[in-house]
PDB file of C-alpha atoms and ligand atoms in Angstrom:
ATOM      1  CA  MET F   3     -37.296  34.646 -51.956  1.00  0.00           C
ATOM      2  CA  ALA F   4     -37.354  30.819 -51.787  1.00  0.00           C
ATOM      3  CA  LYS F   5     -34.025  29.122 -51.095  1.00  0.00           C
ATOM      4  CA  THR F   6     -32.627  26.766 -53.750  1.00  0.00           C
ATOM      5  CA  GLY F   7     -29.929  24.105 -53.525  1.00  0.00           C
ATOM      6  CA  LYS F   8     -31.210  21.531 -51.039  1.00  0.00           C
ATOM      7  CA  ARG F   9     -29.730  18.459 -52.638  1.00  0.00           C
ATOM      8  CA  GLU F  10     -31.126  15.604 -50.537  1.00  0.00           C
ATOM      9  CA  ILE F  11     -34.217  14.655 -48.649  1.00  0.00           C
ATOM     10  CA  SER F  12     -35.364  11.589 -46.716  1.00  0.00           C
ATOM     11  CA  LEU F  13     -39.003  10.819 -46.022  1.00  0.00           C
ATOM     12  CA  ARG F  14     -40.257   8.172 -43.605  1.00  0.00           C
ATOM     13  CA  PHE F  15     -43.492   6.229 -43.843  1.00  0.00           C
ATOM     14  CA  LEU F  16     -45.118   3.382 -41.995  1.00  0.00           C
ATOM     15  CA  ALA F  17     -46.280   0.530 -44.250  1.00  0.00           C
ATOM     16  CA  GLU F  18     -49.959   0.342 -43.322  1.00  0.00           C
ATOM     17  CA  PRO F  19     -52.574  -2.375 -43.879  1.00  0.00           C
ATOM     18  CA  ALA F  20     -54.088  -0.115 -46.597  1.00  0.00           C
ATOM     19  CA  ASP F  21     -50.838  -0.583 -48.604  1.00  0.00           C
ATOM     20  CA  VAL F  22     -51.166  -4.389 -48.829  1.00  0.00           C
ATOM     21  CA  ASN F  23     -51.154  -6.405 -52.086  1.00  0.00           C
ATOM     22  CA  PHE F  24     -52.798  -9.791 -52.668  1.00  0.00           C
ATOM     23  CA  GLY F  25     -49.680 -11.529 -51.399  1.00  0.00           C
ATOM     24  CA  GLY F  26     -49.771  -9.756 -48.022  1.00  0.00           C
ATOM     25  CA  LYS F  27     -46.840  -7.423 -48.715  1.00  0.00           C
ATOM     26  CA  VAL F  28     -46.742  -3.727 -49.652  1.00  0.00           C
ATOM     27  CA  HIS F  29     -47.972  -3.252 -53.223  1.00  0.00           C
ATOM     28  CA  GLY F  30     -45.731  -1.719 -55.871  1.00  0.00           C
ATOM     29  CA  GLY F  31     -48.071   1.253 -56.405  1.00  0.00           C
ATOM     30  CA  ALA F  32     -47.583   2.387 -52.801  1.00  0.00           C
ATOM     31  CA  VAL F  33     -43.799   2.219 -53.212  1.00  0.00           C
ATOM     32  CA  MET F  34     -43.999   4.173 -56.496  1.00  0.00           C
ATOM     33  CA  LYS F  35     -46.101   6.852 -54.801  1.00  0.00           C
ATOM     34  CA  TRP F  36     -43.499   7.227 -52.020  1.00  0.00           C
ATOM     35  CA  ILE F  37     -40.735   7.436 -54.662  1.00  0.00           C
ATOM     36  CA  ASP F  38     -42.632  10.152 -56.533  1.00  0.00           C
ATOM     37  CA  GLN F  39     -43.311  12.114 -53.334  1.00  0.00           C
ATOM     38  CA  ALA F  40     -39.672  12.017 -52.188  1.00  0.00           C
ATOM     39  CA  GLY F  41     -38.456  12.824 -55.716  1.00  0.00           C
ATOM     40  CA  TYR F  42     -40.882  15.743 -55.970  1.00  0.00           C
ATOM     41  CA  ALA F  43     -39.820  17.190 -52.593  1.00  0.00           C
ATOM     42  CA  CYS F  44     -36.159  16.827 -53.608  1.00  0.00           C
ATOM     43  CA  ALA F  45     -36.684  18.478 -57.028  1.00  0.00           C
ATOM     44  CA  VAL F  46     -38.579  21.396 -55.471  1.00  0.00           C
ATOM     45  CA  GLY F  47     -35.958  21.719 -52.714  1.00  0.00           C
ATOM     46  CA  TRP F  48     -33.244  21.955 -55.353  1.00  0.00           C
ATOM     47  CA  SER F  49     -34.969  24.355 -57.739  1.00  0.00           C
ATOM     48  CA  ALA F  50     -37.446  26.223 -55.508  1.00  0.00           C
ATOM     49  CA  MET F  51     -39.876  25.862 -58.423  1.00  0.00           C
ATOM     50  CA  TYR F  52     -42.892  23.730 -59.144  1.00  0.00           C
ATOM     51  CA  CYS F  53     -41.739  20.485 -60.792  1.00  0.00           C
ATOM     52  CA  VAL F  54     -43.452  17.689 -62.697  1.00  0.00           C
ATOM     53  CA  THR F  55     -42.357  14.100 -63.176  1.00  0.00           C
ATOM     54  CA  VAL F  56     -41.250  13.609 -66.773  1.00  0.00           C
ATOM     55  CA  TYR F  57     -39.753  10.126 -66.510  1.00  0.00           C
ATOM     56  CA  VAL F  58     -39.706   7.197 -64.126  1.00  0.00           C
ATOM     57  CA  GLY F  59     -38.077   4.050 -65.327  1.00  0.00           C
ATOM     58  CA  GLY F  60     -36.056   1.045 -64.392  1.00  0.00           C
ATOM     59  CA  ILE F  61     -37.592   0.670 -60.959  1.00  0.00           C
ATOM     60  CA  ARG F  62     -36.065  -2.416 -59.411  1.00  0.00           C
ATOM     61  CA  PHE F  63     -38.005  -4.010 -56.575  1.00  0.00           C
ATOM     62  CA  ILE F  64     -35.223  -5.939 -54.872  1.00  0.00           C
ATOM     63  CA  ARG F  65     -37.120  -7.410 -51.934  1.00  0.00           C
ATOM     64  CA  PRO F  66     -40.617  -7.063 -50.440  1.00  0.00           C
ATOM     65  CA  ILE F  67     -41.676  -4.561 -47.794  1.00  0.00           C
ATOM     66  CA  HIS F  68     -43.802  -5.994 -45.004  1.00  0.00           C
ATOM     67  CA  ILE F  69     -46.814  -4.337 -43.451  1.00  0.00           C
ATOM     68  CA  GLY F  70     -45.683  -2.691 -40.202  1.00  0.00           C
ATOM     69  CA  ASN F  71     -42.215  -1.907 -41.572  1.00  0.00           C
ATOM     70  CA  VAL F  72     -40.785   1.579 -41.302  1.00  0.00           C
ATOM     71  CA  VAL F  73     -39.919   2.743 -44.809  1.00  0.00           C
ATOM     72  CA  GLU F  74     -37.223   5.333 -45.531  1.00  0.00           C
ATOM     73  CA  VAL F  75     -37.105   6.957 -48.940  1.00  0.00           C
ATOM     74  CA  HIS F  76     -33.845   8.775 -49.737  1.00  0.00           C
ATOM     75  CA  ALA F  77     -33.821  11.114 -52.726  1.00  0.00           C
ATOM     76  CA  LYS F  78     -30.715  12.874 -54.019  1.00  0.00           C
ATOM     77  CA  VAL F  79     -29.940  15.090 -57.030  1.00  0.00           C
ATOM     78  CA  ILE F  80     -27.374  13.339 -59.249  1.00  0.00           C
ATOM     79  CA  TYR F  81     -27.622  15.377 -62.453  1.00  0.00           C
ATOM     80  CA  THR F  82     -29.170  18.569 -63.760  1.00  0.00           C
ATOM     81  CA  GLY F  83     -29.785  19.487 -67.389  1.00  0.00           C
ATOM     82  CA  ASN F  84     -31.160  22.813 -68.521  1.00  0.00           C
ATOM     83  CA  THR F  85     -34.671  22.250 -67.145  1.00  0.00           C
ATOM     84  CA  SER F  86     -34.469  18.695 -65.797  1.00  0.00           C
ATOM     85  CA  ILE F  87     -33.403  17.373 -62.402  1.00  0.00           C
ATOM     86  CA  HIS F  88     -32.376  13.724 -62.192  1.00  0.00           C
ATOM     87  CA  ILE F  89     -32.854  12.175 -58.789  1.00  0.00           C
ATOM     88  CA  ALA F  90     -31.616   8.834 -57.475  1.00  0.00           C
ATOM     89  CA  VAL F  91     -34.098   7.301 -55.076  1.00  0.00           C
ATOM     90  CA  ASP F  92     -33.340   4.463 -52.674  1.00  0.00           C
ATOM     91  CA  VAL F  93     -36.049   2.848 -50.594  1.00  0.00           C
ATOM     92  CA  LEU F  94     -35.036   1.060 -47.377  1.00  0.00           C
ATOM     93  CA  ALA F  95     -37.320  -0.778 -45.018  1.00  0.00           C
ATOM     94  CA  GLY F  96     -37.078  -2.543 -41.697  1.00  0.00           C
ATOM     95  CA  ASP F  97     -38.921  -3.808 -38.679  1.00  0.00           C
ATOM     96  CA  PRO F  98     -39.151  -0.917 -36.170  1.00  0.00           C
ATOM     97  CA  ARG F  99     -38.191  -3.382 -33.392  1.00  0.00           C
ATOM     98  CA  GLU F 100     -34.800  -3.918 -35.075  1.00  0.00           C
ATOM     99  CA  ASP F 101     -32.018  -1.580 -36.179  1.00  0.00           C
ATOM    100  CA  ALA F 102     -31.332  -3.044 -39.600  1.00  0.00           C
ATOM    101  CA  PHE F 103     -32.809  -1.362 -42.646  1.00  0.00           C
ATOM    102  CA  ARG F 104     -32.386  -3.117 -45.991  1.00  0.00           C
ATOM    103  CA  LYS F 105     -32.580  -1.610 -49.453  1.00  0.00           C
ATOM    104  CA  THR F 106     -35.785  -2.740 -51.166  1.00  0.00           C
ATOM    105  CA  THR F 107     -36.024  -0.530 -54.244  1.00  0.00           C
ATOM    106  CA  HIS F 108     -33.870   1.753 -56.393  1.00  0.00           C
ATOM    107  CA  CYS F 109     -34.564   4.003 -59.349  1.00  0.00           C
ATOM    108  CA  VAL F 110     -33.698   7.280 -61.022  1.00  0.00           C
ATOM    109  CA  ILE F 111     -36.613   9.640 -61.563  1.00  0.00           C
ATOM    110  CA  VAL F 112     -36.527  12.761 -63.715  1.00  0.00           C
ATOM    111  CA  PHE F 113     -38.414  15.986 -62.954  1.00  0.00           C
ATOM    112  CA  VAL F 114     -38.764  19.130 -65.029  1.00  0.00           C
ATOM    113  CA  ALA F 115     -39.179  22.523 -63.382  1.00  0.00           C
ATOM    114  CA  THR F 116     -41.997  24.516 -64.912  1.00  0.00           C
ATOM    115  CA  THR F 117     -43.280  28.051 -65.098  1.00  0.00           C
ATOM    116  CA  GLU F 118     -46.806  28.831 -63.908  1.00  0.00           C
ATOM    117  CA  ASP F 119     -48.143  28.114 -67.392  1.00  0.00           C
ATOM    118  CA  GLY F 120     -46.494  24.675 -67.475  1.00  0.00           C
ATOM    119  CA  LYS F 121     -43.497  25.496 -69.704  1.00  0.00           C
ATOM    120  CA  PRO F 122     -40.067  23.999 -68.837  1.00  0.00           C
ATOM    121  CA  ALA F 123     -37.939  26.459 -66.837  1.00  0.00           C
ATOM    122  CA  ALA F 124     -34.159  26.560 -66.266  1.00  0.00           C
ATOM    123  CA  VAL F 125     -32.938  25.012 -63.009  1.00  0.00           C
ATOM    124  CA  PRO F 126     -29.851  25.853 -60.930  1.00  0.00           C
ATOM    125  CA  PRO F 127     -26.980  23.648 -62.161  1.00  0.00           C
ATOM    126  CA  TRP F 128     -25.693  20.928 -59.837  1.00  0.00           C
ATOM    127  CA  GLN F 129     -21.932  20.297 -59.824  1.00  0.00           C
ATOM    128  CA  PRO F 130     -20.435  17.111 -58.394  1.00  0.00           C
ATOM    129  CA  ALA F 131     -18.158  17.798 -55.414  1.00  0.00           C
ATOM    130  CA  SER F 132     -16.667  14.354 -54.767  1.00  0.00           C
ATOM    131  CA  GLU F 133     -15.608  11.193 -56.554  1.00  0.00           C
ATOM    132  CA  GLU F 134     -18.885   9.542 -55.512  1.00  0.00           C
ATOM    133  CA  ASP F 135     -20.840  12.478 -56.977  1.00  0.00           C
ATOM    134  CA  ARG F 136     -18.923  12.193 -60.263  1.00  0.00           C
ATOM    135  CA  GLU F 137     -19.772   8.499 -60.393  1.00  0.00           C
ATOM    136  CA  LEU F 138     -23.438   9.268 -59.793  1.00  0.00           C
ATOM    137  CA  GLN F 139     -23.406  11.951 -62.470  1.00  0.00           C
ATOM    138  CA  GLY F 140     -21.819   9.444 -64.878  1.00  0.00           C
ATOM    139  CA  TYR F 141     -24.517   6.922 -63.961  1.00  0.00           C
ATOM    140  CA  ALA F 142     -27.269   9.503 -64.719  1.00  0.00           C
ATOM    141  CA  ARG F 143     -25.628  10.321 -68.070  1.00  0.00           C
ATOM    142  CA  LYS F 144     -25.371   6.643 -68.954  1.00  0.00           C
ATOM    143  CA  LEU F 145     -29.073   6.164 -68.187  1.00  0.00           C
ATOM    144  CA  MET F 146     -29.881   9.167 -70.419  1.00  0.00           C
ATOM    145  CA  GLY F 147     -28.068   7.458 -73.291  1.00  0.00           C
ATOM    146  CA  LEU F 148     -29.881   4.178 -72.691  1.00  0.00           C
ATOM    147  CA  ARG F 149     -33.191   6.030 -72.361  1.00  0.00           C
ATOM    148  CA  SER F 150     -32.889   7.711 -75.750  1.00  0.00           C
ATOM    149  CA  SER F 151     -32.770   4.326 -77.504  1.00  0.00           C
ATOM    150  CA  LEU F 152     -35.599   3.106 -75.260  1.00  0.00           C
ATOM    151  CA  ASP F 153     -37.618   6.218 -76.194  1.00  0.00           C
ATOM    152  CA  GLN F 154     -37.259   5.379 -79.895  1.00  0.00           C
ATOM    153  CA  GLU F 155     -38.701   1.935 -79.192  1.00  0.00           C
ATOM    154  CA  VAL F 156     -41.580   3.266 -77.058  1.00  0.00           C
ATOM    155  CA  LYS F 157     -42.377   6.269 -79.308  1.00  0.00           C
ATOM    156  CA  ARG F 158     -44.901   4.460 -81.531  1.00  0.00           C
ATOM    157  CA  PHE F 159     -46.985   3.623 -78.456  1.00  0.00           C
ATOM    158  CA  LEU F 160     -47.112   7.249 -77.243  1.00  0.00           C
ATOM    159  CA  GLU F 161     -49.143   8.667 -80.145  1.00  0.00           C
ATOM    160  CA  PRO F 162     -52.877   7.947 -80.581  1.00  0.00           C
ATOM    161  CA  ARG F 163     -53.655   5.120 -83.045  1.00  0.00           C
ATOM    162  CA  GLU F 164     -54.843   6.179 -86.493  1.00  0.00           C
ATOM    163  CA  ASP F 165     -57.588   3.505 -86.832  1.00  0.00           C
TER     164      ASP F 165
HETATM  165  C1  LIG D  15     -42.586  17.917 -68.504  1.00  0.00           C
HETATM  166  C2  LIG D  15     -43.090  18.696 -69.731  1.00  0.00           C
HETATM  167  C3  LIG D  15     -43.502  20.105 -69.310  1.00  0.00           C
HETATM  168  C4  LIG D  15     -41.885  18.817 -70.688  1.00  0.00           C
HETATM  169  O1  LIG D  15     -42.338  19.456 -71.826  1.00  0.00           O
HETATM  170  P1  LIG D  15     -41.594  19.205 -73.237  1.00  0.00           P
HETATM  171  O2  LIG D  15     -42.261  19.998 -74.263  1.00  0.00           O
HETATM  172  O3  LIG D  15     -41.427  17.742 -73.436  1.00  0.00           O
HETATM  173  O4  LIG D  15     -40.194  19.870 -72.934  1.00  0.00           O
HETATM  174  P2  LIG D  15     -38.782  19.636 -73.582  1.00  0.00           P
HETATM  175  O5  LIG D  15     -38.795  18.771 -74.786  1.00  0.00           O
HETATM  176  O6  LIG D  15     -38.197  21.024 -73.686  1.00  0.00           O
HETATM  177  O7  LIG D  15     -37.994  18.816 -72.443  1.00  0.00           O
HETATM  178  C5  LIG D  15     -37.846  19.374 -71.156  1.00  0.00           C
HETATM  179  C6  LIG D  15     -36.875  18.524 -70.389  1.00  0.00           C
HETATM  180  O8  LIG D  15     -37.449  17.236 -70.229  1.00  0.00           O
HETATM  181  C7  LIG D  15     -36.481  16.266 -70.566  1.00  0.00           C
HETATM  182  N1  LIG D  15     -37.132  15.073 -71.096  1.00  0.00           N
HETATM  183  C8  LIG D  15     -37.999  15.001 -72.107  1.00  0.00           C
HETATM  184  N2  LIG D  15     -38.329  13.701 -72.327  1.00  0.00           N
HETATM  185  C9  LIG D  15     -37.647  12.986 -71.408  1.00  0.00           C
HETATM  186  C10 LIG D  15     -37.536  11.589 -71.127  1.00  0.00           C
HETATM  187  N3  LIG D  15     -38.203  10.670 -71.831  1.00  0.00           N
HETATM  188  N4  LIG D  15     -36.734  11.197 -70.127  1.00  0.00           N
HETATM  189  C11 LIG D  15     -36.039  12.099 -69.405  1.00  0.00           C
HETATM  190  N5  LIG D  15     -36.099  13.435 -69.623  1.00  0.00           N
HETATM  191  C12 LIG D  15     -36.888  13.854 -70.621  1.00  0.00           C
HETATM  192  C13 LIG D  15     -35.654  16.932 -71.662  1.00  0.00           C
HETATM  193  O9  LIG D  15     -34.395  16.299 -71.789  1.00  0.00           O
HETATM  194  C14 LIG D  15     -35.546  18.335 -71.120  1.00  0.00           C
HETATM  195  O10 LIG D  15     -34.536  18.399 -70.133  1.00  0.00           O
HETATM  196  P3  LIG D  15     -33.305  19.475 -70.237  1.00  0.00           P
HETATM  197  O11 LIG D  15     -33.934  20.840 -70.419  1.00  0.00           O
HETATM  198  O12 LIG D  15     -32.619  19.356 -68.932  1.00  0.00           O
HETATM  199  O13 LIG D  15     -32.467  19.066 -71.402  1.00  0.00           O
HETATM  200  C15 LIG D  15     -44.267  17.972 -70.447  1.00  0.00           C
HETATM  201  O14 LIG D  15     -43.779  16.790 -71.064  1.00  0.00           O
HETATM  202  C16 LIG D  15     -45.383  17.623 -69.485  1.00  0.00           C
HETATM  203  O15 LIG D  15     -46.135  18.505 -69.056  1.00  0.00           O
HETATM  204  N6  LIG D  15     -45.499  16.316 -69.146  1.00  0.00           N
HETATM  205  C17 LIG D  15     -46.495  15.861 -68.165  1.00  0.00           C
HETATM  206  C18 LIG D  15     -45.903  15.921 -66.766  1.00  0.00           C
HETATM  207  C19 LIG D  15     -46.854  15.374 -65.756  1.00  0.00           C
HETATM  208  O16 LIG D  15     -48.033  15.657 -65.786  1.00  0.00           O
HETATM  209  N7  LIG D  15     -46.315  14.605 -64.843  1.00  0.00           N
HETATM  210  C20 LIG D  15     -47.103  14.041 -63.775  1.00  0.00           C
HETATM  211  C21 LIG D  15     -47.079  12.566 -63.810  1.00  0.00           C
HETATM  212  S1  LIG D  15     -48.309  11.911 -64.904  1.00  0.00           S
END
């Protein structure tokens, strides 16, 4: 039986020449892929089930990542609903010749655990165990509230056009 309840995971990548954008830095798509990979591994580690991304939003690219940098992607469960797992992801990067890693990107990504036929499935509940955890849970809840008004705004663009 697969083990559930692994709350955190960190993945490390090397920013390669293939990740470059037209400005010579790492392109946003590469960073989003790393975020999705770390989030996925974290969601599966928590639930021991197959998970799909249901929402990624509010990605803030704080500073660029340079080619040749080591990139660390930290993913951590900060809230669970019935079938959803909300994961805070922080991306840090630095020159491998130096010790300092600086935060370059932050977001919260939401996964839903699914059954084999793609239906949402219940996940093990996560309970905060410290003051920091409670703050993070509050942050996830606040984003959920903001997202529901955002969803209303976006809704009309999600359905196919009638014309
Ligand atoms: C994920 C998926 C199975 C959910 O199906 P659904 O019919 O929308 O399911 P529900 O309405 O029951 O919602 C399931 C969960 O998703 C959450 N959810 C739905 N819309 C959401 C949104 N915009 N933001 C955050 N969470 C959302 C719900 O809150 C619910 O969580 P809860 O059970 O913890 O309360 C379905 O939307 C899907 O297959 N999406 C495509 C996923 C995919 O292919 N991802 C890869 C990237 S393209």
